[in-house]
Every structure is written in structure tokens, then in C-alpha cells.
XYZ file of C-alpha atoms in Angstrom:
706
model
C -7.304 -88.334 -32.819
C -9.612 -85.350 -32.173
C -12.971 -85.228 -30.398
C -14.044 -82.334 -32.715
C -16.530 -81.140 -30.058
C -16.178 -77.494 -29.054
C -16.123 -77.243 -25.258
C -16.043 -74.422 -22.710
C -13.661 -74.853 -19.789
C -13.132 -72.598 -16.797
C -9.604 -72.834 -15.507
C -6.961 -71.040 -13.508
C -3.626 -70.408 -15.205
C -0.848 -72.329 -13.447
C 2.367 -72.013 -15.489
C 3.880 -71.931 -18.984
C 5.538 -75.012 -20.466
C 6.587 -73.436 -23.795
C 5.908 -70.094 -25.454
C 6.821 -68.608 -28.820
C 5.541 -65.578 -30.668
C 2.500 -67.414 -32.037
C 2.198 -70.676 -30.093
C 1.978 -71.591 -26.424
C 1.749 -74.687 -24.238
C 0.565 -74.079 -20.669
C -1.042 -75.765 -17.674
C -4.461 -74.835 -16.268
C -6.261 -75.968 -13.133
C -9.757 -76.879 -14.328
C -10.961 -77.760 -10.839
C -11.139 -81.515 -11.044
C -7.950 -81.902 -13.098
C -4.836 -80.124 -14.385
C -5.028 -79.846 -18.176
C -2.487 -78.974 -20.857
C -3.659 -76.081 -23.041
C -2.163 -75.354 -26.476
C -2.785 -72.665 -29.053
C -2.753 -68.893 -28.949
C 0.322 -67.319 -27.390
C -0.621 -64.846 -24.670
C 0.568 -63.200 -21.469
C -1.594 -65.035 -18.932
C -1.692 -63.870 -15.309
C -0.953 -66.355 -12.544
C -3.939 -67.416 -10.388
C -6.271 -65.645 -12.850
C -9.304 -67.624 -14.027
C -10.179 -67.806 -17.712
C -12.997 -69.160 -19.845
C -11.445 -71.182 -22.670
C -13.241 -72.505 -25.741
C -11.737 -75.198 -27.934
C -11.427 -78.943 -28.514
C -9.563 -81.793 -26.877
C -6.869 -83.420 -29.013
C -4.995 -86.672 -28.435
C -1.365 -85.889 -29.305
C 0.584 -89.066 -30.237
C 3.589 -88.000 -28.141
C 2.275 -85.624 -25.460
C -1.138 -87.124 -24.789
C -4.457 -85.359 -24.251
C -4.365 -81.584 -24.772
C -6.940 -78.808 -25.012
C -6.515 -76.808 -28.239
C -7.808 -73.346 -27.382
C -9.684 -71.161 -29.869
C -10.808 -68.192 -27.729
C -9.901 -66.832 -24.302
C -11.920 -64.711 -21.877
C -10.753 -63.495 -18.469
C -13.179 -64.232 -15.619
C -13.715 -62.317 -12.398
C -14.097 -64.250 -9.108
C -17.792 -65.107 -8.826
C -18.466 -67.106 -5.629
C -17.931 -66.550 -1.937
C -14.671 -68.454 -1.630
C -13.107 -66.831 -4.725
C -14.261 -63.289 -3.923
C -13.099 -63.401 -0.278
C -9.783 -64.946 -1.284
C -9.285 -62.377 -4.022
C -10.145 -59.329 -1.916
C -7.838 -60.470 0.896
C -4.917 -60.994 -1.497
C -1.860 -58.762 -1.992
C -3.807 -56.834 -4.633
C -5.747 -55.157 -1.805
C -3.288 -54.261 1.011
C -5.018 -53.512 4.295
C -8.063 -55.660 3.557
C -7.873 -58.927 5.457
C -10.220 -61.870 5.349
C -12.573 -60.306 7.889
C -13.056 -57.150 5.828
C -13.241 -59.191 2.595
C -15.999 -61.320 4.107
C -17.849 -58.161 5.169
C -17.701 -56.854 1.578
C -18.926 -60.139 0.148
C -21.760 -60.396 2.667
C -22.982 -56.972 1.561
C -22.836 -57.464 -2.257
C -22.807 -61.246 -2.779
C -21.459 -63.130 -5.816
C -21.585 -59.995 -8.001
C -19.366 -58.011 -5.632
C -16.620 -57.216 -8.142
C -18.977 -56.508 -10.996
C -21.071 -54.114 -8.849
C -18.074 -52.212 -7.507
C -16.430 -51.957 -10.962
C -19.596 -50.549 -12.526
C -20.485 -48.245 -9.608
C -17.369 -47.439 -7.521
C -19.323 -44.973 -5.330
C -21.058 -47.897 -3.637
C -17.826 -48.460 -1.684
C -19.201 -45.870 0.741
C -22.019 -48.270 1.696
C -19.395 -50.329 3.501
C -18.143 -49.747 7.026
C -14.469 -49.557 6.037
C -11.625 -47.287 7.113
C -10.431 -44.606 4.677
C -7.243 -46.625 4.070
C -9.282 -49.736 3.230
C -11.581 -47.747 0.939
C -8.564 -46.367 -0.981
C -7.016 -49.859 -1.226
C -10.267 -51.329 -2.507
C -10.738 -48.514 -5.016
C -7.172 -48.750 -6.380
C -7.306 -52.552 -6.531
C -10.566 -52.479 -8.488
C -9.102 -49.940 -10.903
C -6.230 -52.311 -11.586
C -8.779 -54.868 -12.791
C -9.551 -52.511 -15.634
C -6.545 -53.300 -17.790
C -7.525 -51.910 -21.215
C -4.218 -52.977 -22.780
C -4.695 -56.577 -21.704
C -8.341 -56.494 -22.757
C -7.389 -55.096 -26.171
C -4.702 -57.711 -26.682
C -7.184 -60.423 -25.665
C -9.598 -59.093 -28.251
C -6.994 -59.142 -31.036
C -5.530 -62.537 -30.162
C -8.915 -64.181 -29.682
C -9.905 -63.050 -33.165
C -6.931 -64.480 -35.001
C -3.813 -62.329 -34.596
C -0.713 -63.889 -33.086
C 0.824 -62.307 -30.004
C 3.482 -60.403 -31.957
C 0.974 -58.937 -34.420
C -1.392 -58.011 -31.574
C 1.379 -56.048 -29.833
C 2.308 -54.317 -33.120
C -1.297 -53.251 -33.597
C -1.589 -52.042 -30.008
C 1.715 -50.142 -30.248
C 0.364 -48.323 -33.318
C -3.237 -47.631 -32.274
C -3.137 -48.000 -28.447
C -6.589 -48.107 -26.857
C -8.392 -47.234 -30.094
C -7.899 -50.722 -31.576
C -11.471 -51.889 -31.055
C -12.979 -48.694 -32.429
C -10.680 -48.808 -35.453
C -11.511 -52.488 -36.005
C -15.226 -51.677 -35.973
C -14.744 -48.802 -38.427
C -12.017 -50.249 -40.687
C -9.972 -53.286 -39.561
C -7.953 -53.091 -42.777
C -6.050 -50.141 -41.371
C -4.104 -52.819 -39.495
C -2.781 -53.964 -42.889
C -2.610 -50.544 -44.560
C -0.558 -48.849 -41.854
C 1.513 -51.521 -40.073
C 4.579 -53.269 -41.463
C 4.451 -57.071 -41.904
C 0.817 -57.531 -40.901
C -0.543 -60.024 -43.436
C -3.484 -59.024 -45.619
C -4.919 -62.549 -45.325
C -4.688 -62.420 -41.519
C -6.561 -59.107 -41.410
C -9.104 -60.458 -43.875
C -9.801 -63.416 -41.565
C -9.985 -61.053 -38.582
C -12.511 -58.876 -40.428
C -14.597 -61.944 -41.169
C -14.569 -62.969 -37.490
C -15.885 -59.579 -36.390
C -18.450 -59.592 -39.240
C -16.929 -56.698 -41.181
C -18.422 -56.920 -44.717
C -15.983 -57.561 -47.577
C -18.297 -55.531 -49.834
C -17.121 -52.397 -48.036
C -15.020 -49.975 -50.072
C -12.576 -50.019 -47.160
C -11.898 -53.690 -47.901
C -11.414 -52.843 -51.561
C -8.946 -50.086 -50.666
C -6.821 -52.571 -48.718
C -7.080 -55.088 -51.559
C -5.846 -52.392 -53.956
C -2.791 -51.813 -51.734
C -2.241 -55.565 -51.489
C -2.316 -55.841 -55.297
C 0.114 -52.927 -55.668
C 2.498 -54.534 -53.179
C 2.284 -57.851 -55.031
C 2.732 -56.182 -58.412
C 5.769 -54.099 -57.459
C 7.438 -57.019 -55.669
C 6.890 -59.461 -58.550
C 7.905 -57.048 -61.313
C 10.424 -54.773 -59.612
C 8.533 -51.807 -61.094
C 8.048 -48.676 -59.012
C 4.677 -47.769 -60.498
C 1.793 -49.172 -62.537
C -0.423 -47.416 -65.078
C -4.187 -47.175 -64.571
C -4.902 -49.556 -67.470
C -2.327 -52.096 -66.287
C -3.736 -51.991 -62.784
C -7.257 -52.467 -64.098
C -6.143 -55.462 -66.193
C -4.350 -56.933 -63.183
C -7.446 -56.537 -61.004
C -9.672 -58.096 -63.686
C -7.880 -61.366 -63.053
C -9.431 -61.285 -59.565
C -12.893 -60.241 -60.692
C -12.241 -56.558 -61.307
C -13.312 -53.385 -59.478
C -16.118 -51.391 -61.051
C -15.479 -48.514 -58.650
C -11.684 -48.472 -59.109
C -11.493 -44.699 -59.544
C -13.357 -44.135 -56.287
C -11.033 -46.560 -54.496
C -7.967 -44.820 -55.927
C -9.301 -41.471 -54.711
C -9.889 -42.945 -51.261
C -6.332 -44.342 -51.086
C -5.029 -40.966 -52.280
C -6.922 -39.136 -49.559
C -5.345 -41.423 -46.955
C -1.886 -40.897 -48.542
C -1.406 -44.621 -49.090
C -0.637 -44.043 -52.778
C 0.509 -41.235 -55.078
C -0.589 -40.609 -58.669
C 1.572 -38.727 -61.145
C 1.195 -38.720 -64.955
C -0.972 -41.870 -64.910
C 1.701 -43.540 -62.770
C 0.242 -45.064 -59.622
C 2.827 -45.486 -56.854
C 2.687 -46.852 -53.356
C 3.414 -43.758 -51.274
C 6.609 -45.192 -49.756
C 8.011 -46.090 -53.192
C 7.236 -42.611 -54.494
C 8.792 -40.936 -51.441
C 11.907 -43.127 -51.664
C 12.509 -42.319 -55.325
C 11.926 -38.611 -54.777
C 14.358 -38.531 -51.855
C 17.097 -40.418 -53.752
C 16.915 -37.948 -56.641
C 16.971 -34.942 -54.295
C 19.904 -36.266 -52.271
C 22.070 -37.134 -55.278
C 21.390 -33.767 -56.889
C 22.334 -31.810 -53.768
C 25.289 -33.800 -52.368
C 28.171 -31.445 -51.620
C 31.842 -32.426 -51.663
C 33.890 -30.748 -48.934
C 37.048 -32.765 -49.607
C 39.710 -31.369 -51.880
C 42.754 -33.499 -52.626
C 45.310 -32.254 -55.138
C 45.259 -34.464 -58.251
C 49.030 -34.629 -58.308
C 49.001 -36.013 -54.776
C 46.475 -38.627 -55.869
C 48.783 -39.827 -58.626
C 51.698 -39.917 -56.174
C 49.589 -41.931 -53.719
C 48.647 -44.430 -56.440
C 52.318 -44.863 -57.353
C 53.185 -45.395 -53.690
C 50.520 -48.107 -53.402
C 51.797 -49.855 -56.521
C 55.189 -50.067 -54.843
C 53.733 -51.131 -51.475
C 51.423 -53.805 -52.916
C 53.718 -54.922 -55.721
C 51.093 -54.385 -58.433
C 50.525 -52.148 -61.449
C 47.153 -50.430 -61.833
C 45.761 -50.078 -65.350
C 44.348 -46.729 -66.500
C 40.761 -47.720 -65.689
C 41.682 -48.581 -62.114
C 43.606 -45.334 -61.685
C 40.606 -43.381 -63.004
C 38.290 -45.214 -60.589
C 40.474 -44.290 -57.609
C 40.832 -40.657 -58.741
C 37.114 -40.236 -59.452
C 36.261 -41.367 -55.940
C 38.756 -39.013 -54.328
C 37.847 -35.984 -56.477
C 34.063 -36.228 -56.829
C 31.207 -36.204 -54.333
C 29.523 -39.129 -56.112
C 31.155 -41.674 -58.410
C 30.389 -45.055 -59.930
C 32.525 -48.113 -60.651
C 31.167 -50.982 -62.750
C 32.728 -54.288 -63.656
C 32.237 -58.019 -63.640
C 34.008 -60.702 -61.592
C 37.788 -60.648 -61.872
C 38.067 -56.973 -62.844
C 39.708 -55.972 -59.571
C 36.851 -54.154 -57.824
C 37.947 -55.351 -54.371
C 41.527 -54.227 -55.053
C 40.182 -50.790 -55.993
C 38.193 -50.557 -52.735
C 41.319 -51.342 -50.740
C 43.279 -48.650 -52.567
C 40.574 -45.974 -52.332
C 40.202 -46.545 -48.605
C 43.968 -46.470 -48.012
C 44.497 -43.171 -49.833
C 41.430 -41.561 -48.231
C 42.619 -42.524 -44.761
C 46.164 -41.317 -45.532
C 45.236 -37.859 -46.825
C 42.108 -37.305 -44.741
C 43.019 -39.045 -41.467
C 40.467 -37.145 -39.384
C 37.524 -38.208 -41.530
C 35.586 -41.440 -41.229
C 35.065 -43.832 -44.118
C 33.037 -47.035 -44.161
C 32.392 -49.712 -46.782
C 28.899 -51.226 -46.802
C 27.247 -54.030 -48.748
C 23.743 -55.529 -48.928
C 24.901 -59.004 -47.841
C 26.873 -60.261 -44.862
C 29.226 -62.321 -47.002
C 30.182 -59.339 -49.152
C 30.762 -57.148 -46.094
C 32.930 -59.787 -44.407
C 34.995 -60.301 -47.558
C 35.728 -56.568 -47.786
C 36.665 -56.454 -44.114
C 39.086 -59.366 -44.467
C 40.748 -58.279 -47.714
C 40.776 -54.498 -47.416
C 41.457 -53.997 -43.693
C 38.748 -51.324 -43.540
C 35.574 -50.993 -41.483
C 32.824 -52.829 -43.348
C 29.204 -53.639 -42.462
C 25.952 -54.562 -44.082
C 23.672 -51.605 -44.717
C 21.140 -53.021 -42.245
C 23.781 -53.370 -39.566
C 25.107 -49.848 -40.137
C 21.632 -48.345 -39.823
C 20.640 -50.702 -36.962
C 17.470 -52.199 -38.337
C 14.583 -52.826 -35.938
C 13.095 -55.930 -37.577
C 9.838 -55.925 -35.626
C 8.856 -52.377 -36.600
C 10.740 -52.137 -39.916
C 12.504 -48.936 -38.906
C 16.154 -47.954 -38.717
C 17.669 -46.436 -35.586
C 19.744 -44.122 -37.779
C 17.657 -41.806 -39.948
C 17.167 -38.116 -40.800
C 16.867 -37.150 -37.137
C 19.710 -39.433 -36.048
C 22.344 -39.496 -38.840
C 25.364 -41.753 -39.064
C 28.696 -40.121 -38.271
C 30.643 -40.932 -41.443
C 32.155 -38.609 -44.013
C 32.458 -41.069 -46.899
C 30.704 -44.294 -47.911
C 31.667 -46.936 -50.445
C 28.753 -49.246 -51.358
C 29.760 -52.609 -52.818
C 27.458 -55.036 -54.717
C 25.230 -52.092 -55.542
C 23.232 -53.970 -58.190
C 21.504 -55.775 -55.290
C 20.446 -52.569 -53.507
C 16.776 -51.609 -53.908
C 15.207 -48.145 -53.745
C 13.865 -48.546 -50.223
C 17.204 -49.590 -48.726
C 19.185 -46.922 -50.596
C 16.733 -44.203 -49.570
C 17.020 -45.337 -45.940
C 20.817 -45.129 -46.149
C 20.718 -41.666 -47.711
C 18.184 -40.394 -45.156
C 20.721 -41.234 -42.464
C 23.614 -39.690 -44.433
C 23.161 -35.967 -43.841
C 26.802 -35.762 -42.672
C 28.188 -37.762 -45.614
C 30.130 -35.781 -48.231
C 31.378 -38.515 -50.549
C 29.759 -41.688 -51.925
C 31.025 -44.289 -54.363
C 28.789 -47.102 -55.642
C 30.321 -50.261 -57.068
C 28.417 -52.945 -58.935
C 27.970 -55.153 -61.959
C 25.244 -53.814 -64.233
C 25.029 -57.127 -66.094
C 23.826 -58.964 -62.987
C 20.220 -59.314 -61.905
C 18.710 -56.158 -60.408
C 17.530 -56.070 -56.798
C 14.774 -58.409 -55.630
C 12.650 -55.512 -54.385
C 11.503 -52.613 -56.611
C 13.945 -50.331 -58.375
C 16.726 -50.403 -60.971
C 19.158 -48.104 -59.234
C 22.519 -48.897 -60.776
C 21.167 -48.758 -64.320
C 19.208 -45.542 -63.695
C 22.132 -43.718 -62.075
C 24.627 -44.792 -64.756
C 22.260 -43.830 -67.585
C 21.660 -40.376 -66.107
C 25.146 -39.324 -67.223
C 25.363 -36.951 -64.273
C 28.124 -38.731 -62.398
C 31.586 -40.019 -63.374
C 31.494 -43.715 -64.280
C 34.529 -45.979 -64.496
C 33.846 -49.239 -66.319
C 36.457 -51.860 -65.442
C 36.868 -54.150 -68.461
C 40.327 -55.683 -67.979
C 39.843 -59.100 -66.422
C 42.726 -60.545 -64.442
C 41.226 -63.972 -63.878
C 40.667 -64.325 -67.613
C 44.315 -63.512 -68.235
C 45.062 -66.505 -66.028
C 43.054 -68.736 -68.382
C 39.797 -68.864 -66.403
C 37.076 -70.089 -68.786
C 34.262 -68.960 -66.477
C 35.296 -65.325 -66.890
C 35.571 -65.850 -70.639
C 32.005 -67.182 -70.789
C 30.778 -64.275 -68.652
C 32.357 -61.789 -71.061
C 30.983 -63.686 -74.052
C 27.490 -63.413 -72.552
C 27.907 -59.660 -72.070
C 28.985 -59.256 -75.701
C 26.341 -61.666 -77.091
C 29.037 -63.875 -78.601
C 28.615 -67.294 -76.963
C 30.115 -70.431 -78.498
C 29.712 -73.246 -75.972
C 32.077 -75.518 -77.930
C 35.015 -73.376 -76.766
C 34.877 -74.573 -73.161
C 36.429 -77.829 -71.961
C 38.562 -77.085 -68.903
C 36.750 -75.094 -66.180
C 33.257 -75.459 -67.669
C 31.473 -78.760 -68.323
C 28.035 -79.493 -69.767
C 26.002 -82.510 -68.722
C 22.778 -83.359 -70.485
C 20.884 -85.905 -68.340
C 19.295 -87.280 -71.512
C 22.598 -88.249 -73.119
C 25.042 -88.748 -70.227
C 24.615 -91.623 -67.806
C 25.795 -89.518 -64.858
C 23.678 -88.237 -61.996
C 24.235 -84.963 -60.137
C 25.290 -87.028 -57.114
C 27.926 -88.811 -59.230
C 29.404 -85.464 -60.255
C 29.458 -84.134 -56.702
C 31.007 -87.359 -55.393
C 33.768 -86.965 -57.952
C 34.507 -83.405 -56.774
C 34.500 -84.506 -53.132
C 36.936 -87.307 -53.979
C 39.186 -84.687 -55.590
C 39.524 -82.794 -52.303
C 36.666 -80.315 -52.405
C 34.136 -80.053 -49.553
C 30.394 -79.422 -49.495
C 31.195 -75.843 -48.440
C 33.027 -75.400 -51.771
C 30.025 -76.594 -53.779
C 26.744 -74.818 -54.511
C 23.779 -75.965 -56.600
C 21.847 -73.132 -58.264
C 18.503 -73.431 -60.034
C 15.709 -70.935 -60.801
C 12.771 -73.012 -59.525
C 11.628 -74.350 -56.162
C 9.199 -77.019 -57.362
C 9.642 -80.130 -59.485
C 12.240 -82.884 -59.799
C 15.032 -80.392 -60.530
C 13.721 -77.706 -58.181
C 15.418 -76.358 -55.063
C 13.185 -78.234 -52.613
C 13.721 -81.684 -54.118
C 17.452 -81.175 -54.727
C 17.901 -80.155 -51.096
C 16.226 -83.361 -49.923
C 18.328 -85.503 -52.289
C 21.538 -83.843 -51.110
C 20.585 -84.128 -47.451
C 19.758 -87.811 -47.805
C 23.094 -88.451 -49.513
C 25.490 -86.271 -47.523
C 23.796 -85.917 -44.138
C 21.649 -89.022 -43.634
C 19.846 -89.794 -40.383
C 21.838 -91.658 -37.777
C 21.944 -92.680 -34.140
C 22.445 -89.652 -31.901
C 21.737 -87.177 -34.713
C 18.694 -85.069 -33.786
C 16.233 -83.913 -36.425
C 13.044 -81.867 -36.615
C 10.377 -81.361 -39.281
C 9.592 -77.725 -40.047
C 7.269 -76.992 -42.961
C 8.539 -78.669 -46.119
C 11.932 -79.595 -44.682
C 13.271 -82.086 -42.175
C 16.232 -80.369 -40.527
C 19.012 -82.558 -39.194
C 22.128 -81.822 -37.153
C 25.002 -81.368 -39.591
C 22.839 -79.799 -42.309
C 24.008 -76.961 -44.509
C 21.698 -74.032 -43.627
C 20.670 -70.909 -45.573
C 19.604 -67.727 -43.759
C 16.525 -66.211 -45.438
C 16.142 -62.917 -43.552
C 18.440 -60.301 -42.053
C 19.184 -60.683 -38.315
C 21.518 -57.721 -37.712
C 21.500 -58.200 -33.942
C 23.093 -61.615 -34.490
C 25.353 -60.421 -37.342
C 23.664 -62.867 -39.747
C 22.096 -61.807 -43.028
C 19.950 -62.945 -45.911
C 22.012 -65.370 -48.025
C 24.509 -66.381 -45.325
C 25.302 -70.107 -45.104
C 25.974 -72.015 -41.893
C 26.003 -75.476 -40.323
C 23.288 -76.756 -37.999
C 25.203 -77.881 -34.900
C 22.429 -78.735 -32.435
C 18.676 -79.352 -32.258
C 17.458 -79.139 -28.671
C 13.847 -80.316 -28.316
C 13.755 -79.800 -24.568
C 14.796 -76.150 -24.657
C 13.280 -75.552 -28.112
C 16.215 -74.164 -30.084
C 18.568 -74.715 -33.036
C 22.242 -73.716 -32.773
C 23.780 -72.738 -36.126
C 27.402 -71.879 -36.878
C 27.806 -69.171 -39.543
C 31.577 -69.280 -40.082
C 32.352 -68.722 -36.413
C 29.232 -66.697 -35.584
C 27.054 -68.940 -33.402
C 23.346 -68.124 -33.421
C 20.480 -69.613 -31.407
C 17.078 -69.937 -33.101
C 13.934 -70.521 -31.074
C 11.508 -72.910 -32.716
C 9.332 -69.917 -33.638
C 12.245 -68.474 -35.685
C 12.692 -71.469 -37.973
C 10.757 -69.889 -40.827
C 13.869 -67.724 -41.293
C 16.078 -70.637 -42.417
C 16.154 -73.280 -45.142
C 18.433 -76.063 -46.338
C 21.291 -74.617 -48.396
C 22.551 -77.478 -50.572
C 20.565 -75.917 -53.430
C 19.348 -72.320 -53.685
C 18.003 -69.746 -56.123
C 20.300 -67.546 -58.187
C 18.958 -64.452 -56.404
C 19.933 -65.893 -53.015
C 23.454 -66.610 -54.286
C 23.966 -63.101 -55.641
C 26.784 -61.357 -53.836
C 28.533 -64.653 -53.028
C 31.094 -66.801 -54.836
C 31.769 -70.543 -54.613
C 34.643 -72.724 -55.780
C 32.242 -74.948 -57.751
C 28.757 -74.147 -59.038
C 26.273 -76.639 -60.467
C 23.751 -74.681 -62.517
C 20.647 -76.772 -63.181
C 18.328 -75.904 -66.070
C 15.488 -77.762 -67.765
C 12.375 -77.129 -69.818
C 10.281 -76.568 -66.710
C 12.316 -73.530 -65.671
C 12.985 -72.226 -69.179
C 10.473 -69.376 -68.719
C 12.539 -68.143 -65.759
C 15.845 -68.084 -67.622
C 17.200 -64.775 -68.928
C 20.531 -63.355 -69.974
C 21.024 -61.580 -66.634
C 20.003 -64.606 -64.553
C 22.363 -66.931 -66.440
C 25.207 -64.406 -66.236
C 24.645 -63.982 -62.501
C 24.550 -67.761 -61.974
C 27.691 -68.652 -63.887
C 29.681 -65.753 -62.419
C 29.135 -67.171 -58.899
C 31.725 -69.881 -59.758
C 35.431 -69.245 -59.210
C 37.155 -72.493 -60.191
C 34.671 -74.841 -61.845
C 31.221 -74.584 -63.440
C 29.041 -77.577 -64.281
C 25.888 -76.822 -66.267
C 23.292 -79.587 -65.913
C 20.818 -79.473 -68.793
C 20.503 -79.132 -72.546
C 22.776 -76.577 -74.176
C 19.928 -75.454 -76.447
C 17.944 -74.409 -73.361
C 20.882 -72.339 -72.124
C 21.121 -70.567 -75.484
C 17.372 -69.923 -75.516
C 17.623 -68.415 -72.044
C 20.505 -66.172 -73.143
C 18.328 -64.776 -75.927
C 15.724 -63.563 -73.407
C 16.382 -59.987 -72.297
C 14.540 -58.771 -69.213
C 12.341 -55.731 -69.777
C 13.668 -52.517 -68.307
C 11.957 -51.973 -64.968
C 9.478 -49.116 -64.792
C 11.023 -46.397 -62.673
C 11.076 -42.598 -62.829
C 14.381 -41.972 -61.039
C 16.223 -41.315 -64.304
C 13.732 -38.583 -65.251
C 13.915 -37.047 -61.783
C 17.724 -36.950 -61.927
C 17.793 -35.457 -65.423
C 15.120 -32.820 -64.690
C 16.547 -31.629 -61.392
């Protein structure tokens, strides 16, 4: 129950009960009572008085609290406060007698008078030491950083965003806000456009300003490139896109303004975000100038391959031998192939020969996901990391520790799961690779392209500038694996669903009286575990969407119980024992987007979750919980780069518009042993007939014209 009456309260900060990046619970002495204050997270100073505005709220569990809206620091303003303050440790050498003398001379406005006119100190009969102490203490009251942060937080930014803005613009924040607050969005990573828009409204910055329109243009370009994967947009397409939001009559003027600020780049009617343009340009330049300083005799390579065949007890086919040789001979090479074609075996062999013949040179294998990197490390006995971990990503500032000025010390890099790598990440890796002399990229060109803009693997292969080895022999298929057969049939557009009866099963909810839970129960009874099973579906909403399927699975396989803690966060109720999906990279914790773990503990008192990611134990403060989700069901994109013993692929008419040949291929190839497709077969065939448009990029042209 809320009083809904805005009140002003003067109080002295006592202590913090709980603090996160954006939310804080603290105690204030309001004179006649100690109150609990909630709301904006900030670095309060002990014994400092503040003027708080807000409303009282009756919390059902924690009782009466004051929900703060704005904060203002107050100076001592009566005899008792001023004398106490001036005789504190902030003013060494000034005791109560001297403090009283100062107050008697200036009265209640003592601090204000001396701050505004410091020369009036000389009116007082104080020693030189006391004058210096008073002067230095008063100067310390002028804390422009704290004042600036107060200003930002009080007008809607959370504590983390306020510090990002201050780190970028220092003491000019207020002046910049008055001139163009949208620079906070235009020039700082992960500051929300909507947050800045609300901030601008609070400080009465007009949204009719062309500066607002410039930021909105950048926002639209970011949305467009993220949703389409395209690197650029044409003028007409951009205009059509903006017309959906009311249009911009002065679009050309706004484009010129964004150009002058170097936020965008225009080339041949292609409008790029500046970072996307710079990334593509750098990738093309790097690949066209990479020099190979390693020279291994081809006869020795063939001898090394023969030695490995004997050591490993295997026989390489000609494609695999070519892949190994191309890596060892060329500065840049490409290996493509679907699941079961032996890509991991090839990585192991390439690394072994490289280390044997070039023992004083460093090689590393990297991948875009933690699971892929760990698999390589376990199978190939070679150093393997995620790209983010290798470059040491600073999440808060979106920068990598290793870059052009601080390159990585490796001579050769093998990049696995390259179809998932976007332009921005690849450019960042190459910028830090000035010392690298040999690169091999490995991926499956039939899978979905990266989530973020770019179509790297396809562009580089199509350039024809680099040796490509396409692995087509499938060793799992030779063992009778129907999933691999279906994957190959999809690639060759020759799908007959009636062929599959052993590893692949179709269940149409309209004609089969079996629920998804019935099917999963059957697999669990046959010895599989929930870790072996993954539900994939393209949509989040609806009866067959990710959100609802997660709740159904949780209720069935991890129900509430005595002694089992749980906590509501957004759309989910998390419960100890839940299967958890990591949504963002956390390189400092060695946990990455797409990793799956188990929620071991929810601690309300100390405000954390403890999650086990296959032996990596990670603590999450309650302010970090937006980075996780339930993992019983997930999108196909999130599953890319991982494999599961059993996959349930759910399709229906409501997600038909999201189905495509590449999405279906990616989904079914996540399964190793068993694939259950839940939905009408006709919908699957319709989805297979939908070919994604080639993403709009200009890397291919830049490579060919170099």
C-alpha cells in the first residue's frame, strides 16, 4: 500500500543495508526516527545530511520504507551542526572553541559564506595553521565528481551508467547535458537510448531538436543492423524504416550532422555505423596483408600425417590431409564441414604437427563459446580459450585489454565455430594479432550466421582468395546415424521424412496423444538425464514458446519443496536445482553466453545465487540476475556451438515465419543420438523451403578489390 504523497525529508545517512548497481536499501536518521530508504544506488557519505524527495511505501515483508526519487546534499545550517562540523576531523587544529568563534561571526550561513568568498577567512582571529585547515576543509566540500554523479543519478541514470558517463566526460557532464544529452547514448557503450531520452525529458531538453533526431537515427541504425545482420542500409531503405515511426523530413541534414560527428560513414549510398564500417575495412586490410613466416617442407608434412595415423590408429581421407597441409603451408586457410566430418580431429592433428615442427612458436585455438573452447581443450590437448577470454574483455567499457597497442603473443590461431563469429569480434581479434603469422578458420557454412552483423564465413569463402577444404565425408553417418543423414539431405535439398524411423521421430500433437512431458519421461526412464536433453524452439512467447516451456519443465522436474529456496526475477521464478542458461559473457568467471549450469543456492540474506557450470562455481549478486535464464528450453541461436544427446525441436504455425533452412539445419544438427521433432511435418517442409536472404555486407568486394 502506497501513500502516493511526495514528501521532502532531511536525514543523515547512517549505513547501507543492501546495494547493487542500480538499487539500494539504506538507513537514515530523520531526527525523530530512523527510516529505511530505498531506490537510487549511490555512494552516500557517513554523517552527511541529505534532502530526500519521494513517497512512503508499506512493503508487505519489510514494512514502511521511503522510496526516494531525488537526492540533494545539505550543508550544516544551524549552530549545533556548524560547530560540530567545523570541530570534526575534517578540520584538524580547529577545536570547539575556534568553531564556536567562527559560527558566532558568520551565523547559520557560515559554510555558504566561506565557500562563496574564501577571503573572508581573514576576518577571523585564527592562527595561520587554523586558517589553512579551514581553507583546505572548505575546498574538500567542493566535490565536483560527487556533485556530477548526484546530478546524473537524480535525473534517472543508475549508478553504473552515471560512472560510465563521468569516466567519459569528467566534469563537463552538466555542460554536455545542457547542450546535447544524447551524446551520452551516441558515444558510450551500453547506455540505453530510452534512458537518455527520459533524462533529456527531465532536464527539459526538447525532443524537436535535431540533436535528438541524430541520436534516434543512430538508434534506428543499431536496431536495423542487429535485427537484419546487415552491415549497411541504403538511403531509401532507411527512409522507409523511419517512416514507420513518423518519418524525418530533414533526414539528409541529420545524416550530414552524424557524418560530421563521425558516428556514421556513407559510401555508394551505403550508410554504415562508423564502427561497422571500420571493422569491415580492417578485416579486409588484415587478410590481404597477412604474411606467412613459417615454411615447412611439404614432404615433412606428409611424413607427419603418416606418423599421426600410426599414433592415433586412424586413416585420414584426402580432404582431411589437404586441410592439415593447407593450414601448415598457407598464412590463411579455411575448413568447412558439418557435424561428424571430423573437424575436431583435424584441429588436434594440425596443432600436434605445428608444435612438433615449430616448437618455439605459440599456437592457440579459440572459439566464440565457452562450451566449444572447453571441448577443444579436452579432446585436442591444446591451449584453447574463448575469443573474449583471450582478448580479456572489459565488460563495463566494452573494450579489450589486448588490441593494436597491446597485441597477443601468439604466432598461429585456429578459430573454431567460425560461423558464429561476427564482424566486430573478428576485427577485435585481428587488431590484437599483429604478431600472428598463421590463421585457420573452421566452420559450417550451412549453419545460421552470427547473431550480430556480418556474414564472415560466407564472404571469405566466396572471395576465392584463400585455400578452402570442404570436409564432406561423414563418419557418424557411416555408423548409421540418421541425424547426420537428415542434415546432409537438407544441405542437398533432398529431404524425404519417411526415411527416418530410428534416431529421428516426429510427433504431431494433433494426431498423437502424447505430451512433450510424456516423451521426456520416457527418455529419463531409459537412463538419460535432464543434462542430456535440450528443447529448442524459435519463439519466446506463446504456448510452445521458450518462456512457457521453461515453466512447464521447471514445474515438472524441479517443483517447489520444503527447504528449496526460490526467487522471482522478471518473468521467471528461479528455484534451487534449476537448469540455468548464461545469457552474456563473463570472462572473469570463465562463463560465457550459452553455457548451461545448475542453480545450487539462493541466499536472500547475502543477496546472491551460486551456480555450478560443470565444475566452475560462480556467484551472482541479485543485480546480475538479468544475465541468466532457465535453460530447459532455449532458442536455436543460443544452442549454436553446442551439442546434446537428445534434442526436442518444437515447431508450430505461430513460429512458421521464423523457420528457415539454416535455422532447421542448425537445430537438428545439435542432436547427437536422438532427435524428436514436435509439430506437423508439413510445417517443417515449408520452413526448409525458406532461404534466408544474403546479408548485406561489402567485405567480399573489399577483399576482391584489394
